[in-house]
Short mmCIF file of C-alpha atoms and ligand atoms in Angstrom, two decimals:
data_model
loop_
_atom_site.label_atom_id
_atom_site.label_comp_id
_atom_site.label_asym_id
_atom_site.label_seq_id
_atom_site.Cartn_x
_atom_site.Cartn_y
_atom_site.Cartn_z
CA MET A 156 38.92 1.28 -8.09
CA ILE A 157 36.88 -1.75 -5.74
CA GLN A 158 33.79 -4.24 -8.06
CA LEU A 159 30.96 -5.61 -6.88
CA ILE A 160 31.09 -9.22 -6.01
CA ARG A 161 30.57 -11.58 -9.22
CA GLY A 162 26.68 -12.45 -8.89
CA PHE A 163 26.50 -10.15 -6.10
CA LYS A 164 23.97 -5.73 -7.99
CA ASP A 165 23.33 -2.76 -7.12
CA ILE A 166 19.32 -1.68 -7.18
CA LEU A 167 19.57 2.34 -8.57
CA PRO A 168 17.71 5.71 -8.23
CA GLY A 169 15.96 5.05 -11.24
CA GLU A 170 15.12 0.86 -10.63
CA VAL A 171 14.65 1.19 -7.76
CA GLU A 172 11.31 3.35 -7.75
CA LEU A 173 9.85 0.22 -9.23
CA TRP A 174 11.20 -2.45 -6.67
CA GLN A 175 9.16 -0.52 -4.06
CA HIS A 176 5.74 -0.17 -6.10
CA ILE A 177 6.22 -3.33 -6.23
CA GLU A 178 6.67 -4.09 -2.72
CA ARG A 179 3.34 -2.02 -1.78
CA THR A 180 1.36 -4.19 -4.47
CA ALA A 181 2.63 -7.81 -2.89
CA GLN A 182 2.08 -6.15 1.08
CA ALA A 183 -2.17 -4.41 -0.38
CA VAL A 184 -2.49 -8.01 -1.69
CA PHE A 185 -1.42 -10.01 1.52
CA ALA A 186 -3.00 -7.95 3.88
CA ALA A 187 -6.10 -9.19 2.18
CA PHE A 188 -5.68 -12.27 3.16
CA GLY A 189 -4.54 -11.52 6.60
CA TYR A 190 -0.70 -12.42 6.31
CA SER A 191 1.81 -10.26 8.69
CA GLU A 192 4.48 -9.39 7.76
CA ILE A 193 7.58 -11.44 9.68
CA ARG A 194 11.69 -9.91 9.50
CA VAL A 195 13.92 -13.09 10.35
CA PRO A 196 17.59 -12.38 10.22
CA ILE A 197 19.83 -13.40 6.84
CA MET A 198 22.60 -15.17 8.99
CA GLU A 199 21.17 -18.58 10.52
CA LYS A 200 23.24 -22.02 12.23
CA THR A 201 24.20 -23.59 9.82
CA GLU A 202 22.42 -26.58 10.48
CA LEU A 203 18.77 -25.49 10.77
CA PHE A 204 19.52 -25.07 6.92
CA ALA A 205 20.90 -28.33 6.66
CA ARG A 206 17.65 -30.34 8.21
CA GLY A 207 15.42 -27.79 6.53
CA ILE A 208 16.59 -27.53 2.72
CA GLY A 209 17.77 -31.37 3.21
CA GLU A 210 21.30 -32.23 3.03
CA ASP A 211 21.00 -33.87 -0.71
CA THR A 212 20.19 -30.43 -2.15
CA ASP A 213 21.35 -28.44 -4.52
CA ILE A 214 21.36 -25.33 -2.33
CA VAL A 215 23.02 -27.26 0.35
CA GLU A 216 24.96 -29.04 -1.00
CA LYS A 217 27.17 -26.25 -3.85
CA GLU A 218 25.28 -22.50 -2.90
CA MET A 219 25.27 -21.73 0.51
CA TYR A 220 27.86 -19.09 1.55
CA THR A 221 28.94 -20.49 4.84
CA PHE A 222 31.11 -19.91 6.90
CA GLU A 223 33.12 -19.63 10.83
CA ASP A 224 32.80 -16.26 12.47
CA ARG A 225 35.26 -15.75 15.04
CA GLY A 226 34.03 -17.25 17.36
CA GLY A 227 33.91 -20.76 15.37
CA GLU A 228 30.38 -21.49 15.09
CA LYS A 229 29.82 -22.32 11.33
CA ILE A 230 27.36 -19.92 10.06
CA THR A 231 25.46 -19.24 6.82
CA LEU A 232 23.74 -16.63 5.04
CA ARG A 233 20.37 -17.55 4.16
CA PRO A 234 19.39 -18.44 0.78
CA GLU A 235 15.90 -19.04 1.40
CA ALA A 236 13.41 -17.90 3.98
CA THR A 237 11.42 -20.70 5.13
CA ALA A 238 13.23 -22.07 7.83
CA SER A 239 14.69 -19.23 9.13
CA ILE A 240 9.88 -18.43 10.00
CA VAL A 241 9.70 -22.08 10.28
CA ARG A 242 12.86 -21.99 13.85
CA ALA A 243 10.96 -18.40 14.36
CA TYR A 244 7.62 -20.28 14.69
CA ILE A 245 8.55 -22.72 17.12
CA GLN A 246 10.67 -20.55 18.98
CA HIS A 247 8.33 -17.78 19.62
CA LYS A 248 5.42 -20.49 20.31
CA MET A 249 3.24 -18.67 18.16
CA HIS A 250 1.60 -22.07 17.29
CA ALA A 251 0.19 -21.72 21.34
CA ASP A 252 -1.82 -20.00 20.79
CA ASP A 253 -3.14 -19.68 18.16
CA PRO A 254 -1.28 -22.99 15.05
CA ILE A 255 -3.17 -20.97 12.02
CA ARG A 256 -0.34 -18.38 11.64
CA LYS A 257 -0.05 -16.13 8.14
CA PHE A 258 3.30 -14.51 6.81
CA PHE A 259 5.01 -12.40 4.96
CA THR A 260 8.37 -11.28 4.33
CA ILE A 261 10.50 -10.16 1.45
CA GLY A 262 14.17 -9.82 1.33
CA PRO A 263 18.02 -10.60 1.01
CA MET A 264 18.54 -14.27 -0.29
CA PHE A 265 22.24 -15.80 -0.87
CA ARG A 266 23.55 -18.65 -2.99
CA ARG A 267 26.89 -19.06 -5.05
CA GLU A 268 24.69 -20.62 -8.05
CA ARG A 269 26.31 -19.71 -10.80
CA PRO A 270 25.17 -15.87 -12.28
CA GLN A 271 23.47 -15.54 -14.97
CA LYS A 272 20.75 -13.19 -16.46
CA GLY A 273 17.81 -13.91 -14.35
CA ARG A 274 20.05 -15.68 -11.81
CA TYR A 275 21.59 -13.64 -9.50
CA ARG A 276 24.09 -14.91 -6.15
CA GLN A 277 22.44 -11.84 -4.29
CA PHE A 278 18.43 -11.76 -5.10
CA TYR A 279 15.81 -11.02 -3.72
CA GLN A 280 12.41 -13.31 -2.62
CA ILE A 281 8.43 -11.75 -2.33
CA ASP A 282 7.84 -15.07 0.18
CA ALA A 283 4.25 -15.84 2.30
CA GLU A 284 3.89 -19.11 4.34
CA VAL A 285 0.41 -20.59 6.23
CA PHE A 286 0.29 -22.18 9.39
CA GLY A 287 -1.72 -24.91 11.12
CA ILE A 288 -3.97 -25.56 7.84
CA GLU A 289 -4.86 -28.56 5.37
CA SER A 290 -7.65 -27.40 3.38
CA PRO A 291 -6.09 -28.30 0.17
CA TYR A 292 -8.81 -24.31 -0.24
CA LEU A 293 -6.58 -22.68 1.87
CA ASP A 294 -3.56 -23.79 -1.25
CA ALA A 295 -5.39 -23.19 -4.36
CA GLN A 296 -6.77 -20.13 -2.43
CA MET A 297 -2.66 -18.96 -2.05
CA ILE A 298 -2.55 -19.49 -5.75
CA TYR A 299 -4.66 -17.23 -6.72
CA MET A 300 -3.22 -15.11 -4.60
CA LEU A 301 0.16 -15.27 -6.55
CA HIS A 302 -2.46 -14.99 -9.78
CA LEU A 303 -4.84 -11.70 -8.00
CA LEU A 304 -0.82 -9.37 -7.19
CA PHE A 305 0.45 -10.23 -10.88
CA GLU A 306 -2.61 -9.13 -12.21
CA ARG A 307 -2.59 -6.24 -10.75
CA LEU A 308 0.54 -5.64 -11.46
CA GLY A 309 0.82 -6.28 -14.88
CA VAL A 310 1.54 -9.18 -15.66
CA SER A 311 0.57 -11.32 -17.86
CA HIS A 312 1.50 -14.56 -19.95
CA THR A 313 1.90 -15.82 -16.81
CA GLN A 314 0.50 -20.03 -16.09
CA ALA A 315 0.80 -21.06 -12.34
CA HIS A 316 2.31 -25.46 -12.85
CA VAL A 317 0.83 -28.10 -10.19
CA ASN A 318 1.61 -30.78 -9.02
CA SER A 319 0.85 -33.03 -5.53
CA LEU A 320 4.53 -34.60 -4.12
CA GLY A 321 2.40 -37.22 -2.00
CA CYS A 322 2.49 -37.52 1.04
CA PRO A 323 4.99 -40.22 3.40
CA VAL A 324 2.24 -42.91 2.83
CA CYS A 325 2.43 -42.84 -0.03
CA ARG A 326 5.73 -41.55 -1.77
CA PRO A 327 7.53 -44.93 -0.99
CA ASN A 328 5.31 -46.50 -3.59
CA TYR A 329 6.29 -44.36 -6.25
CA ARG A 330 9.89 -44.12 -4.96
CA GLU A 331 10.22 -48.03 -6.25
CA ALA A 332 8.40 -47.19 -9.82
CA LEU A 333 11.10 -44.30 -10.23
CA LEU A 334 13.23 -46.10 -9.14
CA ALA A 335 13.19 -49.46 -11.39
CA LEU A 336 12.87 -46.68 -13.79
CA LEU A 337 16.79 -45.58 -12.66
CA ASP A 338 18.13 -48.07 -12.83
CA ARG A 339 17.10 -48.53 -16.36
CA VAL A 340 18.56 -45.51 -17.37
CA GLU A 341 21.19 -45.07 -15.15
CA GLU A 342 24.68 -45.01 -18.29
CA GLN A 343 22.79 -42.09 -18.91
CA LEU A 344 22.48 -40.01 -16.56
CA CYS A 345 25.21 -37.31 -14.92
CA PRO A 346 27.44 -37.70 -12.12
CA ASP A 347 24.70 -35.59 -9.15
CA CYS A 348 22.00 -37.79 -10.39
CA LYS A 349 23.71 -41.30 -10.39
CA ARG A 350 25.14 -40.08 -7.09
CA ARG A 351 21.57 -38.07 -5.91
CA LYS A 352 19.67 -41.18 -7.32
CA SER A 353 19.74 -44.02 -4.24
CA ARG A 354 19.13 -41.14 -1.46
CA ASN A 355 16.77 -38.85 -2.69
CA PRO A 356 16.09 -39.76 -6.85
CA LEU A 357 12.93 -38.15 -6.78
CA ARG A 358 15.64 -35.05 -7.64
CA VAL A 359 16.57 -36.85 -10.17
CA LEU A 360 13.55 -35.44 -11.66
CA ASP A 361 14.38 -32.31 -11.42
CA CYS A 362 17.93 -32.42 -13.18
CA LYS A 363 18.55 -29.26 -15.70
CA VAL A 364 21.49 -31.77 -17.25
CA PRO A 365 19.31 -32.96 -20.76
CA THR A 366 20.34 -36.79 -20.83
CA CYS A 367 19.45 -36.49 -17.64
CA ARG A 368 15.76 -34.98 -18.95
CA GLN A 369 16.03 -37.40 -21.94
CA ALA A 370 16.81 -40.35 -19.40
CA VAL A 371 13.41 -39.22 -17.21
CA THR A 372 10.94 -39.42 -20.17
CA GLU A 373 9.19 -42.17 -20.85
CA ALA A 374 8.93 -42.52 -16.35
CA PRO A 375 6.18 -43.13 -14.49
CA ALA A 376 4.00 -40.43 -12.65
CA ILE A 377 3.24 -38.84 -9.36
CA VAL A 378 0.02 -38.33 -9.29
CA ASP A 379 -1.04 -42.49 -10.89
CA PHE A 380 0.75 -43.28 -7.19
CA LEU A 381 -1.21 -41.35 -4.70
CA CYS A 382 -2.98 -42.51 -2.54
CA GLY A 383 -6.58 -41.84 -1.18
CA GLN A 384 -5.87 -38.49 0.65
CA CYS A 385 -3.36 -37.16 -0.71
CA GLN A 386 -5.87 -37.81 -4.14
CA SER A 387 -8.75 -35.53 -2.81
CA HIS A 388 -5.79 -32.81 -1.71
CA PHE A 389 -5.51 -32.90 -5.42
CA ASP A 390 -8.48 -32.86 -7.08
CA VAL A 391 -9.62 -29.93 -4.42
CA LEU A 392 -6.93 -28.44 -5.42
CA THR A 393 -7.12 -28.25 -8.58
CA ARG A 394 -10.82 -28.38 -8.54
CA GLY A 395 -10.38 -24.30 -6.35
CA LEU A 396 -8.34 -23.64 -9.34
CA THR A 397 -11.09 -23.33 -11.96
CA GLN A 398 -12.91 -22.78 -9.78
CA LEU A 399 -11.36 -19.26 -9.08
CA GLY A 400 -10.49 -19.26 -12.55
CA VAL A 401 -6.66 -19.10 -12.21
CA PRO A 402 -4.52 -21.12 -15.33
CA PHE A 403 -3.27 -23.50 -15.29
CA ALA A 404 -1.37 -26.86 -15.55
CA LEU A 405 -1.13 -29.91 -14.85
CA ASP A 406 3.17 -30.39 -14.32
CA LYS A 407 3.74 -34.35 -13.66
CA ARG A 408 7.16 -33.40 -13.46
CA LEU A 409 7.29 -31.14 -10.69
CA VAL A 410 9.05 -31.60 -7.78
CA ARG A 411 11.10 -28.61 -6.64
CA GLY A 412 14.92 -28.25 -6.28
CA LEU A 413 14.04 -28.72 -1.80
CA ASP A 414 13.38 -32.39 -0.25
CA TYR A 415 10.76 -30.92 2.16
CA TYR A 416 8.14 -30.67 -0.21
CA THR A 417 4.23 -33.00 0.64
CA ARG A 418 1.60 -33.11 -1.83
CA THR A 419 1.50 -29.42 -3.22
CA ALA A 420 3.84 -27.73 -5.13
CA PHE A 421 3.58 -25.15 -7.89
CA GLU A 422 5.83 -23.08 -9.81
CA ILE A 423 4.31 -19.38 -12.15
CA GLN A 424 5.96 -19.83 -15.21
CA THR A 425 6.18 -17.32 -18.20
CA THR A 426 6.75 -16.98 -21.02
CA MET A 427 8.47 -14.13 -20.76
CA LEU A 428 11.59 -14.56 -18.77
CA GLY A 429 13.66 -17.40 -21.06
CA ALA A 430 15.58 -20.26 -20.19
CA GLN A 431 14.32 -18.91 -16.46
CA SER A 432 10.72 -19.61 -17.17
CA ALA A 433 9.54 -19.91 -13.19
CA VAL A 434 9.28 -16.34 -11.62
CA ALA A 435 7.55 -18.35 -8.03
CA GLY A 436 7.40 -21.68 -6.62
CA GLY A 437 5.89 -22.84 -3.25
CA GLY A 438 4.40 -26.47 -2.26
CA ARG A 439 3.33 -27.74 1.14
CA TYR A 440 5.93 -28.74 3.72
CA ASP A 441 3.63 -30.27 6.33
CA GLY A 442 6.27 -32.12 7.83
CA LEU A 443 8.40 -29.82 8.47
CA VAL A 444 7.54 -28.03 11.72
CA GLN A 445 7.87 -31.18 13.11
CA SER A 446 10.90 -32.49 11.86
CA LEU A 447 12.84 -28.90 13.43
CA GLY A 448 11.25 -29.24 16.68
CA GLY A 449 7.94 -27.82 15.94
CA PRO A 450 4.28 -29.11 16.88
CA PRO A 451 3.22 -31.19 14.46
CA THR A 452 1.41 -28.52 11.79
CA PRO A 453 0.75 -28.47 8.25
CA ALA A 454 2.33 -25.40 6.17
CA ILE A 455 2.79 -24.30 2.98
CA GLY A 456 4.16 -21.26 1.33
CA PHE A 457 5.81 -20.11 -1.90
CA ALA A 458 9.04 -17.79 -3.41
CA ILE A 459 8.56 -15.34 -5.73
CA GLY A 460 11.97 -14.70 -7.00
CA PHE A 461 11.66 -10.34 -7.18
CA ASP A 462 14.24 -9.48 -9.59
CA ARG A 463 12.96 -12.39 -12.48
CA LEU A 464 9.41 -9.88 -10.63
CA VAL A 465 11.15 -6.79 -11.86
CA GLU A 466 12.96 -8.42 -15.27
CA ILE A 467 9.07 -8.99 -16.03
CA LEU A 468 7.90 -5.74 -15.30
CA ALA A 469 10.92 -3.38 -16.95
CA GLN A 470 9.94 -5.01 -20.25
CA GLU A 471 6.29 -3.10 -20.38
CA GLN A 472 5.92 -0.77 -18.05
CA SER A 473 8.18 2.74 -15.61
CA VAL A 474 8.27 3.37 -12.71
CA ALA A 475 9.19 7.71 -12.94
CA ALA A 476 12.15 8.41 -10.17
CA ALA A 477 10.19 11.78 -7.42
CA LYS A 478 9.52 15.43 -8.89
CA PRO A 479 9.91 17.56 -7.04
CA ALA A 480 7.32 19.72 -6.02
CA PHE A 481 9.40 23.11 -6.57
CA PHE A 482 12.57 24.09 -7.30
CA ILE A 483 13.97 26.86 -5.65
CA ALA A 484 16.15 30.12 -7.24
CA ALA A 485 17.66 31.76 -4.71
CA LEU A 486 20.82 34.35 -5.95
CA GLY A 487 22.33 36.27 -3.74
CA ASP A 488 23.28 35.02 0.20
CA ALA A 489 20.07 36.53 1.96
CA ALA A 490 17.63 34.72 -0.69
CA ARG A 491 19.87 31.60 -0.37
CA GLN A 492 19.62 32.62 3.20
CA ALA A 493 15.67 31.98 3.97
CA ALA A 494 15.80 29.72 0.79
CA PHE A 495 17.24 27.37 3.06
CA GLN A 496 14.88 27.69 5.63
CA TRP A 497 12.13 27.77 3.80
CA CYS A 498 12.86 24.13 1.30
CA ALA A 499 13.17 22.58 5.24
CA GLN A 500 9.74 23.85 7.10
CA LEU A 501 8.28 22.26 3.32
CA ALA A 502 10.32 19.38 3.86
CA ALA A 503 8.50 19.39 7.26
CA ALA A 504 5.03 19.49 5.92
CA GLY A 505 6.04 16.71 3.49
CA ALA A 506 6.18 18.81 0.69
CA TYR A 507 9.41 18.05 -1.79
CA VAL A 508 11.36 21.04 -2.62
CA GLU A 509 14.81 21.28 -4.08
CA MET A 510 17.03 23.97 -3.78
CA GLU A 511 20.34 25.59 -5.68
CA HIS A 512 23.03 25.86 -2.87
CA GLY A 513 25.64 27.14 -5.23
CA ASP A 514 26.73 30.62 -6.73
CA LYS A 515 24.33 29.86 -10.49
CA SER A 516 23.51 31.92 -12.71
CA LEU A 517 19.24 31.49 -13.13
CA LYS A 518 19.59 30.43 -16.05
CA ALA A 519 21.94 27.49 -14.77
CA GLN A 520 19.40 27.50 -12.05
CA MET A 521 16.18 27.69 -14.26
CA LYS A 522 18.06 24.30 -16.01
CA ARG A 523 18.86 21.60 -13.61
CA ALA A 524 14.69 23.02 -11.74
CA ASP A 525 13.80 21.76 -15.89
CA ARG A 526 16.24 18.64 -15.34
CA LEU A 527 14.86 17.52 -12.53
CA GLY A 528 10.49 18.09 -13.92
CA ALA A 529 9.82 20.44 -11.33
CA ALA A 530 6.24 22.23 -10.92
CA TYR A 531 7.34 25.20 -10.31
CA VAL A 532 9.84 27.35 -9.91
CA LEU A 533 10.38 30.05 -6.66
CA ILE A 534 12.45 32.64 -8.47
CA VAL A 535 14.04 34.96 -5.63
CA GLY A 536 17.57 38.03 -5.66
CA ASP A 537 17.99 40.75 -3.07
CA SER A 538 15.40 42.94 -4.85
CA GLU A 539 12.05 40.19 -4.01
CA MET A 540 13.06 39.93 -0.53
CA ALA A 541 14.43 43.77 -0.08
CA ALA A 542 10.23 43.89 -1.73
CA GLY A 543 9.12 41.06 0.44
CA LYS A 544 7.65 38.43 -3.77
CA ALA A 545 9.52 36.51 -4.96
CA MET A 546 8.38 35.30 -8.72
CA LEU A 547 6.82 31.56 -9.60
CA ARG A 548 7.39 30.66 -12.63
CA ASP A 549 4.95 27.87 -14.04
CA MET A 550 6.59 25.50 -15.14
CA ALA A 551 4.31 23.69 -18.01
CA THR A 552 2.61 26.52 -18.92
CA LYS A 553 6.15 29.49 -18.80
CA GLU A 554 3.22 31.63 -17.31
CA GLN A 555 4.48 33.67 -13.89
CA SER A 556 3.45 35.46 -10.67
CA GLU A 557 4.48 37.24 -7.68
CA LEU A 558 4.03 35.59 -5.17
CA ALA A 559 4.16 37.50 -1.15
CA LEU A 560 6.90 35.65 0.96
CA GLU A 561 4.66 36.82 3.49
CA GLY A 562 3.11 33.46 4.51
CA LEU A 563 4.99 31.71 1.92
CA VAL A 564 5.56 28.35 3.09
CA GLU A 565 1.82 28.20 4.43
CA LYS A 566 0.03 28.82 0.74
CA MET A 567 2.96 27.00 -1.39
CA VAL A 568 1.28 23.70 1.24
CA GLU A 569 -1.63 24.90 0.23
CA SER A 570 -1.15 25.19 -3.98
CA LEU A 571 0.46 21.01 -3.15
CA SER A 572 -2.67 20.11 -1.89
CA GLY A 573 -4.63 21.40 -4.16
CA ARG A 574 -2.71 20.12 -6.65
CA LYS A 575 -2.67 16.31 -5.09
CA ALA A 576 -5.82 15.38 -5.47
CA ASP A 577 -4.66 15.98 -9.33
P1 AMP B 866 12.67 -21.42 -4.34
O1 AMP B 866 13.52 -20.92 -4.08
O2 AMP B 866 14.72 -22.17 -5.63
O3 AMP B 866 12.32 -22.46 -4.75
O4 AMP B 866 13.07 -20.04 -5.72
C1 AMP B 866 11.77 -19.57 -6.00
C2 AMP B 866 12.61 -18.01 -6.83
O5 AMP B 866 14.05 -17.39 -6.79
C3 AMP B 866 11.60 -18.84 -8.55
O6 AMP B 866 11.29 -19.18 -8.87
C4 AMP B 866 12.38 -17.44 -8.73
O7 AMP B 866 11.78 -16.88 -9.75
C5 AMP B 866 13.14 -16.78 -8.12
N1 AMP B 866 15.63 -17.05 -7.44
C6 AMP B 866 15.73 -19.05 -7.32
N2 AMP B 866 17.00 -18.42 -7.07
C7 AMP B 866 17.06 -17.48 -8.04
C8 AMP B 866 18.31 -16.35 -8.20
N3 AMP B 866 20.24 -17.22 -7.93
N4 AMP B 866 18.53 -15.92 -8.33
C9 AMP B 866 17.41 -14.65 -8.99
N5 AMP B 866 15.86 -15.54 -8.65
C10 AMP B 866 16.34 -16.83 -7.64
#
């Protein structure tokens, strides 16, 4: 038996309803803030991610699914959506008529991480990006939008963690101060961090290895090194979050794994996920559009870990699978032929109807209707066909009534539109 690939998973009926519910809720919330959906390919040239995400990141160093296609081109299954959306923004010159654009996208991402609970090799993200707005009010609004989405979904126990990563003006000063500390604790760092230290010392703050975490407890905080503009950006952000009633905490260690962030970095954390506490993360990346060949464009975005959101919600609620409005229990060839036609007509009118295709007893058919959760069963056999009427059984009240076969489909559709209201 061929099994699926390690770290990959199926989303089966019974689970998928919750995914759909989350998608619909996210689309509705994003629409209210003016975000349009964008769909980008799941493969891109490797160079896009190498340059966009940064050569020194875990993702690019060790996690990407990269291969040569049959034409010898180096391509990668996308590990995140931001770089692709930036590429699309530049490639289609979307900045030309109006640089302000707000996008969201929902889809699979691929990272070859060690699979564990809450961490998969194909996982899903709900991603949003805004281009062309520099104001920190947008940062606050974006975090508020996430907060609102989680609230709508009924996710409790969340908190925004925010930090500022400064900008090319102030970060070099911080880098110096951090390097001085890292030099002192070098012996305690893991081999990865020893290597990272000189190229990208901020990444050491993000390392999960306990000795590295211990080593950086005394590290200086980047918020103590911000330039005037970054400081006022951060002040407006935190004031905005307070104004909008978003619970948040200043998290001086939050740097996030990607190289491109500037100023605002944030995560939404929850106590409901054990070790993998981040359910969403994002930040501002004011330099990325230009570094990938576009005009200077401020930008900010986030990605929600869809799988983790589903895990949280599955603990708290379930979304019922669709149940048929009618089950047609047909007995005999003539009835089955008629039922087959009614089913097609009812489906065309938007009603979900099931029937028995095999030659089963009435008892077996009633059992199946019950298992599917059908609201009504229409019972029709040879004698009913001859008499021009069928029996309609209300599965909740067990009441039965006769229904003329003439105009049957119209009557069934009518009874449904009445029921939809309740
Ligand atoms: P990132 O793109 O790394 O900033 O991640 C954004 C969010 O995606 C995280 O907060 C997680 O919730 C989720 N995520 C990242 N990697 C994985 C993974 N391998 N499996 C499941 N969810 C993930």
